[in-house]
Short mmCIF file of C-alpha atoms and ligand atoms in Angstrom, two decimals:
data_model
loop_
_atom_site.label_atom_id
_atom_site.label_comp_id
_atom_site.label_asym_id
_atom_site.label_seq_id
_atom_site.Cartn_x
_atom_site.Cartn_y
_atom_site.Cartn_z
CA MET A 1 148.65 140.84 7.40
CA ASN A 2 148.81 141.90 3.77
CA ASN A 3 150.53 139.04 2.03
CA PRO A 4 147.72 136.97 -0.12
CA SER A 5 148.44 133.59 1.42
CA GLU A 6 148.58 135.12 5.02
CA ILE A 7 145.00 136.35 4.22
CA LYS A 8 143.91 133.07 2.88
CA SER A 9 145.22 131.02 5.84
CA TRP A 10 143.55 133.35 8.28
CA ALA A 11 140.21 133.36 6.34
CA LEU A 12 140.30 129.42 6.27
CA ALA A 13 141.12 129.23 10.04
CA PHE A 14 137.84 131.16 10.55
CA GLY A 15 135.91 129.19 8.17
CA ILE A 16 135.29 132.12 5.77
CA LEU A 17 135.95 131.88 2.19
CA ILE A 18 136.69 134.98 0.43
CA GLY A 19 136.93 133.68 -3.10
CA ILE A 20 139.99 131.79 -2.55
CA ALA A 21 138.76 128.17 -1.79
CA SER A 22 141.37 125.69 -1.59
CA PRO A 23 141.50 122.80 -4.15
CA SER A 24 140.74 120.12 -1.25
CA LEU A 25 137.75 122.07 0.33
CA ALA A 26 136.31 122.56 -3.33
CA GLN A 27 136.57 118.64 -3.93
CA THR A 28 134.99 117.75 -0.65
CA GLN A 29 132.04 120.12 -1.29
CA GLU A 30 131.57 118.66 -4.80
CA SER A 31 131.61 115.19 -3.45
CA ARG A 32 128.63 115.85 -1.07
CA PRO A 33 125.32 115.49 -2.52
CA ALA A 34 123.85 118.39 -0.49
CA GLN A 35 125.71 121.34 1.27
CA HIS A 36 122.61 121.83 3.72
CA VAL A 37 120.30 119.68 5.24
CA VAL A 38 117.33 121.03 7.14
CA LEU A 39 115.93 118.03 9.27
CA ILE A 40 112.69 118.90 10.71
CA SER A 41 110.49 117.10 12.95
CA ILE A 42 106.88 117.55 13.48
CA ASP A 43 105.57 116.08 16.67
CA GLY A 44 102.91 113.52 16.12
CA PHE A 45 103.53 113.65 12.45
CA ARG A 46 101.32 111.23 10.44
CA PRO A 47 101.74 110.09 6.50
CA ASP A 48 98.05 110.99 5.80
CA PHE A 49 99.20 114.61 6.50
CA TYR A 50 100.88 114.69 3.21
CA LEU A 51 99.17 111.83 1.48
CA GLU A 52 95.60 113.15 1.69
CA GLU A 53 94.67 116.33 0.05
CA LYS A 54 91.99 117.16 2.82
CA TRP A 55 94.70 118.20 5.31
CA PRO A 56 95.96 121.83 5.20
CA ALA A 57 99.72 121.17 4.02
CA PRO A 58 100.48 122.68 0.73
CA ASN A 59 104.44 122.69 1.35
CA LEU A 60 104.15 119.29 2.79
CA GLN A 61 102.07 117.77 0.01
CA GLU A 62 103.97 119.33 -2.75
CA MET A 63 107.67 118.30 -1.14
CA ALA A 64 106.35 114.79 -0.91
CA GLN A 65 104.92 114.75 -4.46
CA SER A 66 108.04 115.82 -5.84
CA GLY A 67 110.60 114.20 -3.48
CA ALA A 68 110.78 110.88 -1.80
CA ARG A 69 107.69 109.82 0.53
CA SER A 70 107.17 107.03 2.77
CA LEU A 71 103.69 105.55 3.32
CA GLY A 72 104.32 104.79 6.83
CA VAL A 73 107.90 104.95 9.26
CA THR A 74 107.86 102.30 11.90
CA GLY A 75 109.12 103.97 15.31
CA VAL A 76 110.43 102.66 18.45
CA PHE A 77 108.97 101.27 21.59
CA PRO A 78 107.84 103.16 23.53
CA SER A 79 106.66 105.31 20.88
CA VAL A 80 107.18 108.68 22.67
CA THR A 81 108.89 112.05 21.71
CA TYR A 82 112.63 111.71 23.48
CA PRO A 83 113.54 107.99 22.50
CA SER A 84 112.15 108.58 19.09
CA HIS A 85 113.97 111.97 18.67
CA THR A 86 117.27 110.38 19.81
CA THR A 87 116.70 107.71 17.16
CA ILE A 88 116.34 110.09 14.49
CA ILE A 89 119.40 111.77 15.71
CA THR A 90 121.53 108.69 15.88
CA GLY A 91 120.41 106.13 13.86
CA ARG A 92 119.93 103.60 16.76
CA THR A 93 117.12 102.18 19.07
CA PRO A 94 116.57 103.15 22.65
CA LEU A 95 118.19 100.16 23.97
CA HIS A 96 121.58 101.44 22.37
CA HIS A 97 121.13 105.25 22.62
CA GLY A 98 120.03 105.30 26.30
CA ILE A 99 117.11 107.45 25.98
CA TYR A 100 114.41 104.93 27.13
CA TYR A 101 111.71 107.26 27.89
CA ASN A 102 110.83 111.19 28.13
CA ALA A 103 111.40 110.83 31.80
CA PRO A 104 113.91 108.66 33.30
CA PHE A 105 112.72 106.13 35.98
CA GLU A 106 113.72 107.50 39.16
CA PRO A 107 113.61 104.71 42.01
CA THR A 108 112.68 107.27 44.71
CA GLY A 109 110.05 108.83 42.94
CA GLN A 110 109.60 110.78 39.73
CA THR A 111 110.74 114.51 40.26
CA GLY A 112 109.48 115.64 36.72
CA ARG A 113 112.75 115.94 35.16
CA TRP A 114 112.98 114.60 31.64
CA PHE A 115 116.19 113.16 29.66
CA TRP A 116 117.26 116.82 28.76
CA GLU A 117 121.02 116.70 28.59
CA SER A 118 122.79 115.24 25.47
CA ASP A 119 125.50 113.69 27.34
CA LEU A 120 122.84 111.22 28.37
CA ILE A 121 122.91 109.75 24.72
CA LYS A 122 125.50 106.88 24.69
CA VAL A 123 126.19 106.58 21.08
CA PRO A 124 127.34 109.20 18.59
CA THR A 125 124.81 111.87 17.24
CA LEU A 126 124.66 113.39 13.72
CA TRP A 127 125.64 116.67 15.30
CA ASP A 128 128.92 114.85 16.28
CA GLY A 129 129.18 113.67 12.85
CA VAL A 130 128.86 117.23 11.35
CA ARG A 131 131.30 118.65 13.82
CA ALA A 132 133.75 115.74 13.13
CA ALA A 133 133.61 116.67 9.42
CA GLY A 134 134.46 120.30 10.01
CA MET A 135 130.98 121.57 9.31
CA LYS A 136 128.47 123.71 11.22
CA SER A 137 125.08 122.87 12.82
CA ALA A 138 122.20 124.59 14.28
CA SER A 139 119.22 123.16 16.30
CA PHE A 140 115.98 124.75 17.70
CA ILE A 141 114.04 123.12 20.59
CA TRP A 142 115.13 119.55 19.71
CA PRO A 143 114.82 117.15 22.64
CA VAL A 144 117.89 115.82 24.42
CA SER A 145 120.07 118.60 23.28
CA VAL A 146 121.09 120.49 26.33
CA GLY A 147 124.87 120.85 25.94
CA ALA A 148 124.99 119.14 22.77
CA PRO A 149 128.15 119.92 20.11
CA ILE A 150 125.71 122.39 17.94
CA ASP A 151 127.04 125.66 16.91
CA TYR A 152 123.83 127.58 17.23
CA ASN A 153 121.54 125.80 19.84
CA LEU A 154 118.30 126.55 21.45
CA PRO A 155 117.57 123.33 23.22
CA GLU A 156 114.28 122.10 24.64
CA PHE A 157 114.58 122.87 28.39
CA TRP A 158 112.48 123.77 31.34
CA SER A 159 112.89 124.52 34.92
CA LEU A 160 111.09 122.38 37.62
CA GLU A 161 110.95 125.38 39.79
CA GLU A 162 107.46 126.87 39.83
CA GLY A 163 106.94 130.13 37.91
CA PHE A 164 110.03 129.87 35.97
CA GLY A 165 108.43 128.92 32.54
CA ARG A 166 110.46 127.96 29.62
CA ILE A 167 112.01 130.86 27.93
CA GLU A 168 114.64 131.92 30.46
CA PRO A 169 115.66 128.31 31.23
CA MET A 170 116.11 127.97 27.47
CA ARG A 171 118.09 131.18 27.36
CA GLU A 172 120.46 129.82 29.90
CA GLN A 173 121.30 126.64 27.91
CA GLU A 174 121.64 128.45 24.60
CA THR A 175 124.89 128.28 22.50
CA PRO A 176 126.49 130.77 21.67
CA LYS A 177 125.63 133.10 24.62
CA GLY A 178 123.38 135.85 23.10
CA LEU A 179 121.96 133.58 20.24
CA MET A 180 118.44 134.24 21.44
CA ALA A 181 118.87 137.78 22.01
CA GLU A 182 119.86 138.19 18.45
CA LEU A 183 117.08 136.30 17.19
CA GLU A 184 114.77 138.61 19.21
CA GLU A 185 116.27 141.61 18.00
CA GLN A 186 116.65 140.55 14.24
CA VAL A 187 113.53 138.46 13.69
CA VAL A 188 110.79 137.33 16.44
CA GLY A 189 110.80 140.21 19.00
CA LYS A 190 111.02 139.87 22.47
CA LEU A 191 110.33 136.07 23.70
CA ASN A 192 108.23 135.43 26.69
CA GLU A 193 105.27 133.19 27.91
CA ARG A 194 102.99 135.03 25.81
CA THR A 195 104.65 135.37 22.58
CA PHE A 196 106.12 131.72 22.45
CA ASN A 197 103.53 129.70 24.16
CA GLY A 198 103.06 125.70 23.57
CA ASP A 199 99.22 125.98 24.13
CA TYR A 200 98.89 128.39 21.11
CA LEU A 201 100.14 128.18 17.38
CA ASN A 202 102.56 131.29 17.96
CA ARG A 203 105.64 129.11 18.75
CA GLU A 204 105.50 127.23 15.37
CA ASP A 205 105.63 130.73 13.49
CA ARG A 206 108.75 131.69 15.64
CA ILE A 207 110.58 128.55 15.31
CA GLY A 208 110.21 128.56 11.56
CA GLU A 209 111.36 132.31 11.48
CA MET A 210 114.33 131.68 13.80
CA ALA A 211 115.36 128.55 11.98
CA GLY A 212 115.06 130.53 8.57
CA TYR A 213 116.94 133.40 9.97
CA VAL A 214 119.87 131.19 10.88
CA LEU A 215 120.04 129.37 7.59
CA GLU A 216 120.01 132.37 5.88
CA THR A 217 122.55 134.28 7.75
CA TYR A 218 124.85 131.41 9.06
CA LYS A 219 124.34 128.83 6.38
CA PRO A 220 124.79 125.99 8.67
CA ASN A 221 125.51 122.40 6.98
CA LEU A 222 122.83 120.95 9.29
CA ILE A 223 119.49 122.48 10.92
CA THR A 224 117.61 120.34 13.18
CA LEU A 225 114.26 121.67 14.57
CA HIS A 226 111.20 120.28 16.33
CA LEU A 227 107.86 121.62 15.83
CA ILE A 228 105.38 120.55 18.46
CA ALA A 229 101.90 122.12 18.13
CA THR A 230 100.59 118.99 16.17
CA ASP A 231 101.24 116.74 19.07
CA HIS A 232 99.63 119.16 21.77
CA PHE A 233 96.16 119.24 19.78
CA GLN A 234 96.06 115.62 18.98
CA HIS A 235 96.49 114.75 22.58
CA GLU A 236 93.61 117.42 23.38
CA GLU A 237 91.28 116.39 20.40
CA GLY A 238 92.30 113.17 18.99
CA ARG A 239 93.47 112.39 15.36
CA ASP A 240 91.27 114.98 13.90
CA GLY A 241 89.77 118.17 15.16
CA PRO A 242 89.69 121.87 14.50
CA MET A 243 92.99 122.53 16.26
CA VAL A 244 94.64 119.70 14.91
CA ARG A 245 94.07 121.16 11.36
CA LYS A 246 95.14 124.59 12.36
CA SER A 247 98.26 123.49 14.04
CA LEU A 248 99.23 121.35 10.96
CA ALA A 249 98.59 124.61 8.93
CA ALA A 250 100.82 126.52 11.09
CA THR A 251 103.59 123.84 10.98
CA ASP A 252 103.19 123.85 7.13
CA ARG A 253 103.51 127.62 7.26
CA ALA A 254 106.59 127.39 9.49
CA ILE A 255 108.53 124.98 7.05
CA GLY A 256 107.54 127.21 4.00
CA LYS A 257 109.44 130.10 5.79
CA ILE A 258 112.38 128.06 6.03
CA ILE A 259 112.28 127.20 2.18
CA GLU A 260 111.76 130.81 1.56
CA ALA A 261 114.82 131.63 3.68
CA ALA A 262 116.85 129.19 1.74
CA ALA A 263 115.78 130.79 -1.65
CA ARG A 264 116.86 134.38 -0.28
CA ALA A 265 119.95 132.92 0.78
CA GLY A 266 120.80 131.58 -2.88
CA ILE A 267 121.16 127.95 -1.52
CA LEU A 268 117.99 126.32 -2.20
CA ASP A 269 119.35 123.93 -4.90
CA GLN A 270 121.99 122.94 -2.64
CA THR A 271 119.77 122.15 0.34
CA THR A 272 117.82 119.12 1.14
CA PHE A 273 114.71 119.10 3.38
CA ILE A 274 113.95 116.08 5.45
CA VAL A 275 110.61 116.15 7.16
CA THR A 276 109.90 113.33 9.73
CA GLY A 277 108.22 112.73 13.11
CA ASP A 278 108.39 110.89 16.28
CA HIS A 279 105.22 109.09 16.10
CA GLY A 280 101.51 108.78 15.15
CA PHE A 281 98.68 108.97 17.34
CA VAL A 282 95.62 106.89 18.70
CA ASN A 283 92.47 108.08 19.85
CA ILE A 284 91.61 106.70 23.41
CA HIS A 285 88.63 106.21 25.31
CA SER A 286 89.71 104.55 28.72
CA SER A 287 92.85 103.97 30.75
CA ILE A 288 94.11 101.18 33.03
CA SER A 289 96.35 101.92 36.34
CA PRO A 290 98.51 98.85 36.65
CA ASN A 291 100.12 100.27 39.69
CA VAL A 292 96.75 99.82 41.52
CA TRP A 293 97.11 96.01 41.17
CA LEU A 294 100.72 96.23 42.89
CA VAL A 295 99.45 98.32 45.68
CA GLU A 296 96.65 95.66 46.24
CA ALA A 297 99.45 92.94 46.31
CA GLY A 298 101.56 94.95 48.66
CA LEU A 299 104.62 95.19 46.18
CA MET A 300 104.57 99.26 46.35
CA GLU A 301 102.60 101.90 48.34
CA ASN A 302 100.35 104.69 46.94
CA LYS A 303 102.81 107.25 47.73
CA PRO A 304 104.83 109.74 45.34
CA ASP A 305 108.20 107.98 46.23
CA ARG A 306 106.46 104.40 46.23
CA GLY A 307 107.24 103.77 49.90
CA ASN A 308 108.29 100.37 50.87
CA TRP A 309 108.33 99.03 47.35
CA LYS A 310 109.59 95.96 45.52
CA ALA A 311 108.00 96.40 42.08
CA THR A 312 106.49 99.32 40.27
CA PHE A 313 105.06 100.41 36.74
CA HIS A 314 106.67 103.11 34.92
CA THR A 315 104.41 104.66 32.59
CA SER A 316 105.52 106.15 29.26
CA GLY A 317 102.71 107.50 26.93
CA ALA A 318 100.30 104.58 26.75
CA SER A 319 102.33 101.80 27.78
CA ALA A 320 103.93 100.58 31.08
CA PHE A 321 107.45 99.22 31.79
CA LEU A 322 107.87 97.13 35.15
CA HIS A 323 110.76 98.29 37.21
CA LEU A 324 112.19 95.95 40.16
CA LYS A 325 113.80 97.63 43.15
CA ASP A 326 115.96 94.69 43.08
CA PRO A 327 116.55 93.84 39.38
CA THR A 328 117.52 90.27 40.43
CA ASP A 329 114.46 89.82 42.44
CA ALA A 330 113.01 86.80 40.73
CA ALA A 331 110.41 85.96 43.34
CA THR A 332 108.56 89.60 42.90
CA LEU A 333 108.86 89.36 39.23
CA GLN A 334 107.09 85.78 39.52
CA LYS A 335 104.25 87.50 41.71
CA VAL A 336 103.38 90.25 39.10
CA LYS A 337 103.55 87.82 36.20
CA THR A 338 101.02 85.79 38.56
CA ILE A 339 98.76 88.93 39.00
CA LEU A 340 98.79 89.69 35.10
CA GLU A 341 97.99 85.98 34.36
CA ASN A 342 95.06 85.88 36.97
CA LEU A 343 93.44 88.87 35.75
CA PRO A 344 89.84 88.51 34.38
CA GLU A 345 89.63 87.87 30.60
CA SER A 346 87.73 91.31 30.03
CA GLN A 347 90.75 92.89 31.25
CA LYS A 348 93.79 90.55 30.00
CA LYS A 349 92.38 91.43 26.35
CA LEU A 350 93.14 95.21 26.63
CA PHE A 351 97.07 94.59 26.55
CA ARG A 352 99.72 92.08 25.77
CA VAL A 353 102.54 91.42 27.99
CA LEU A 354 106.16 92.01 26.40
CA ASP A 355 108.87 89.92 28.08
CA ARG A 356 112.49 90.54 28.29
CA SER A 357 113.19 88.75 24.99
CA ALA A 358 110.50 90.77 23.30
CA LEU A 359 112.01 93.96 24.75
CA ASP A 360 115.35 93.31 23.42
CA GLN A 361 114.23 92.51 19.92
CA VAL A 362 112.24 95.73 19.45
CA GLY A 363 115.31 97.66 21.37
CA ALA A 364 113.66 98.84 24.48
CA ASP A 365 114.83 99.99 27.90
CA PRO A 366 117.09 97.05 29.06
CA ASN A 367 116.30 97.73 32.58
CA ALA A 368 112.68 97.04 32.38
CA ALA A 369 111.35 93.61 33.59
CA LEU A 370 108.77 93.29 31.39
CA ALA A 371 106.14 95.77 29.71
CA LEU A 372 102.55 96.10 28.99
CA ALA A 373 101.49 97.55 25.43
CA PRO A 374 97.81 98.27 25.21
CA ILE A 375 95.29 97.77 22.34
CA GLN A 376 94.04 100.72 20.45
CA GLY A 377 91.68 102.98 22.63
CA ILE A 378 93.43 102.15 25.83
CA SER A 379 96.30 103.81 27.57
CA PHE A 380 98.17 102.99 30.86
CA SER A 381 98.06 105.51 33.65
CA PRO A 382 100.71 106.01 36.23
CA SER A 383 98.13 106.43 38.99
CA SER A 384 98.40 104.07 41.96
CA GLN A 385 94.69 104.59 43.55
CA GLY A 386 91.20 104.54 42.59
CA ALA A 387 89.69 101.99 39.96
CA VAL A 388 92.09 100.13 37.50
CA LEU A 389 89.66 101.21 34.57
CA LYS A 390 88.99 104.98 34.31
CA PRO A 391 87.57 106.94 31.39
CA ALA A 392 90.18 108.85 29.17
CA LYS A 393 89.77 111.06 26.19
CA GLY A 394 91.62 112.72 23.27
CA GLY A 395 94.78 111.17 21.72
CA THR A 396 98.09 109.59 22.73
CA HIS A 397 100.97 107.45 21.73
CA GLY A 398 103.53 105.28 23.24
CA PHE A 399 101.85 102.22 21.83
CA PHE A 400 103.82 99.12 20.31
CA PRO A 401 104.85 100.17 16.81
CA ASP A 402 103.38 97.54 14.81
CA PHE A 403 100.15 99.10 13.33
CA ASP A 404 99.39 101.85 11.11
CA GLU A 405 98.02 104.61 13.24
CA ILE A 406 101.23 104.89 15.26
CA GLU A 407 103.48 105.24 12.27
CA THR A 408 104.82 108.42 11.76
CA GLY A 409 105.86 110.05 8.12
CA PHE A 410 109.18 110.71 6.12
CA ILE A 411 109.81 113.31 3.31
CA ALA A 412 112.94 113.95 1.70
CA TRP A 413 112.99 116.89 -1.03
CA GLY A 414 115.86 118.81 -2.69
CA ALA A 415 119.27 118.25 -3.38
CA GLY A 416 120.73 114.65 -3.66
CA ILE A 417 117.18 112.97 -3.55
CA ARG A 418 115.50 111.27 -6.67
CA GLU A 419 112.28 112.73 -7.82
CA ASN A 420 108.90 110.94 -7.15
CA VAL A 421 109.83 107.91 -5.05
CA GLU A 422 107.61 106.18 -2.94
CA ILE A 423 109.06 104.06 0.06
CA GLN A 424 106.24 101.70 1.32
CA GLU A 425 107.89 101.01 4.53
CA MET A 426 110.76 102.07 6.47
CA SER A 427 112.05 102.46 10.10
CA LEU A 428 112.84 105.60 12.17
CA VAL A 429 116.45 104.37 12.58
CA ASP A 430 116.74 104.73 8.74
CA VAL A 431 116.53 108.62 8.90
CA ALA A 432 120.02 109.12 10.11
CA ALA A 433 121.67 107.30 6.94
CA VAL A 434 119.89 109.71 4.77
CA VAL A 435 121.77 112.68 6.50
CA ASN A 436 124.86 110.81 6.70
CA TYR A 437 124.96 110.43 2.70
CA LEU A 438 123.68 113.77 2.07
CA LEU A 439 126.35 115.72 4.03
CA GLY A 440 129.10 112.97 3.15
CA LEU A 441 129.42 112.16 6.91
CA LYS A 442 131.61 109.17 7.84
CA MET A 443 129.40 107.78 10.56
CA ASP A 444 128.92 104.06 11.50
CA LEU A 445 125.24 103.32 11.34
CA PRO A 446 124.81 99.58 11.97
CA GLU A 447 120.89 99.63 12.32
CA SER A 448 120.21 102.57 9.69
CA ASN A 449 119.43 101.61 5.89
CA LEU A 450 120.22 103.84 3.23
CA TYR A 451 117.70 102.79 0.49
CA PRO A 452 119.73 103.41 -2.94
CA GLY A 453 116.56 104.07 -4.53
CA ILE A 454 116.06 107.50 -3.02
CA LYS A 455 119.48 108.67 -4.08
CA LYS A 456 119.71 110.97 -7.11
ZN1 ZN B 1 106.09 113.53 20.49
#
């Protein structure tokens, strides 16, 4: 193989450019505003983290000031992690993308499984769009990414069997085989439950280092990554607390490592960083267990498999969704509505009832008969025993996404993004259109707005 045209076709076939770019390829690259997009999700990301200097986030604050930033991003219902991440990656609401909750509703009792597998997503993802355009992607700990069309992928996944932890189940789901071993050898050292642990901050450092290494070494066109410590500690401490501050600092540092990797690789000027999140956070003081009402009315039993049941509430974060064993059972639905209507005023004022048309309008689970959305301070609990109202503490999310505290953030900074743009209001479905524009993908995104004011 020493004929130049043979070398060129071999090189192109393997995606390797050896200084002989074909005209068509060069043209495509020029027409894309960015060659690389790093799409970062910070779990529980709030706009005040980058709008207010009191927070320890120098990278985020600098990117927000010099790039495009939103004052608040309206999320999905329920405002929980898996539906929201799938909205980011598809530009669609849960009604369309099919990831309605973190954990699917299981009629014979919840097994503990979550919506892990990407084949549960009913619409094309940005990873599909990147592959269809002949480009490469990488992803780290992104929800609902097991088996996704991603070139370098460590998905979020864990075993339900006791004692298995998270590291080895994740290794089993990696793409390509040996990716985690390579990352361990080249950057982060041996991963185990001590060195990569969601109860501590070491996980954020390692995700930043792994994503930086893959960006620098393989230069994929899209990297998606999910940083989670800010969620963990806001659940424990509420919206403010020493570990919330430290977890934000760790997250900011992880992002700084990826920016440095792009600079070392010489691709910073061709790269766009998008930082967004899945939901904000609300401090809580009390919880309501609506299944206690259903047990009292004989519509379900206080058993893990719900016993002989006709109706049950599936909670997702702070909110609760009514599921009927027989979806056409209008008599049972009416009984539940009557229970809710006859509650004392002191309880009725703690939540609102969303009927089917309200759920359609916001784009929530088409299988739920109705949903209960609490006021701030209150969270619904899956418990079917004890008092209806119990004490609760810390923070949570899952609320109906129509107030400031539950909103998440958005920053876009780098190639193809206009400098110093403030976006007063946008929606989580709009993030996909920005990536679609930056990488010149040809995705059909009917719910997603690309605001022309952020384009360079
Ligand atoms: Zn989350």
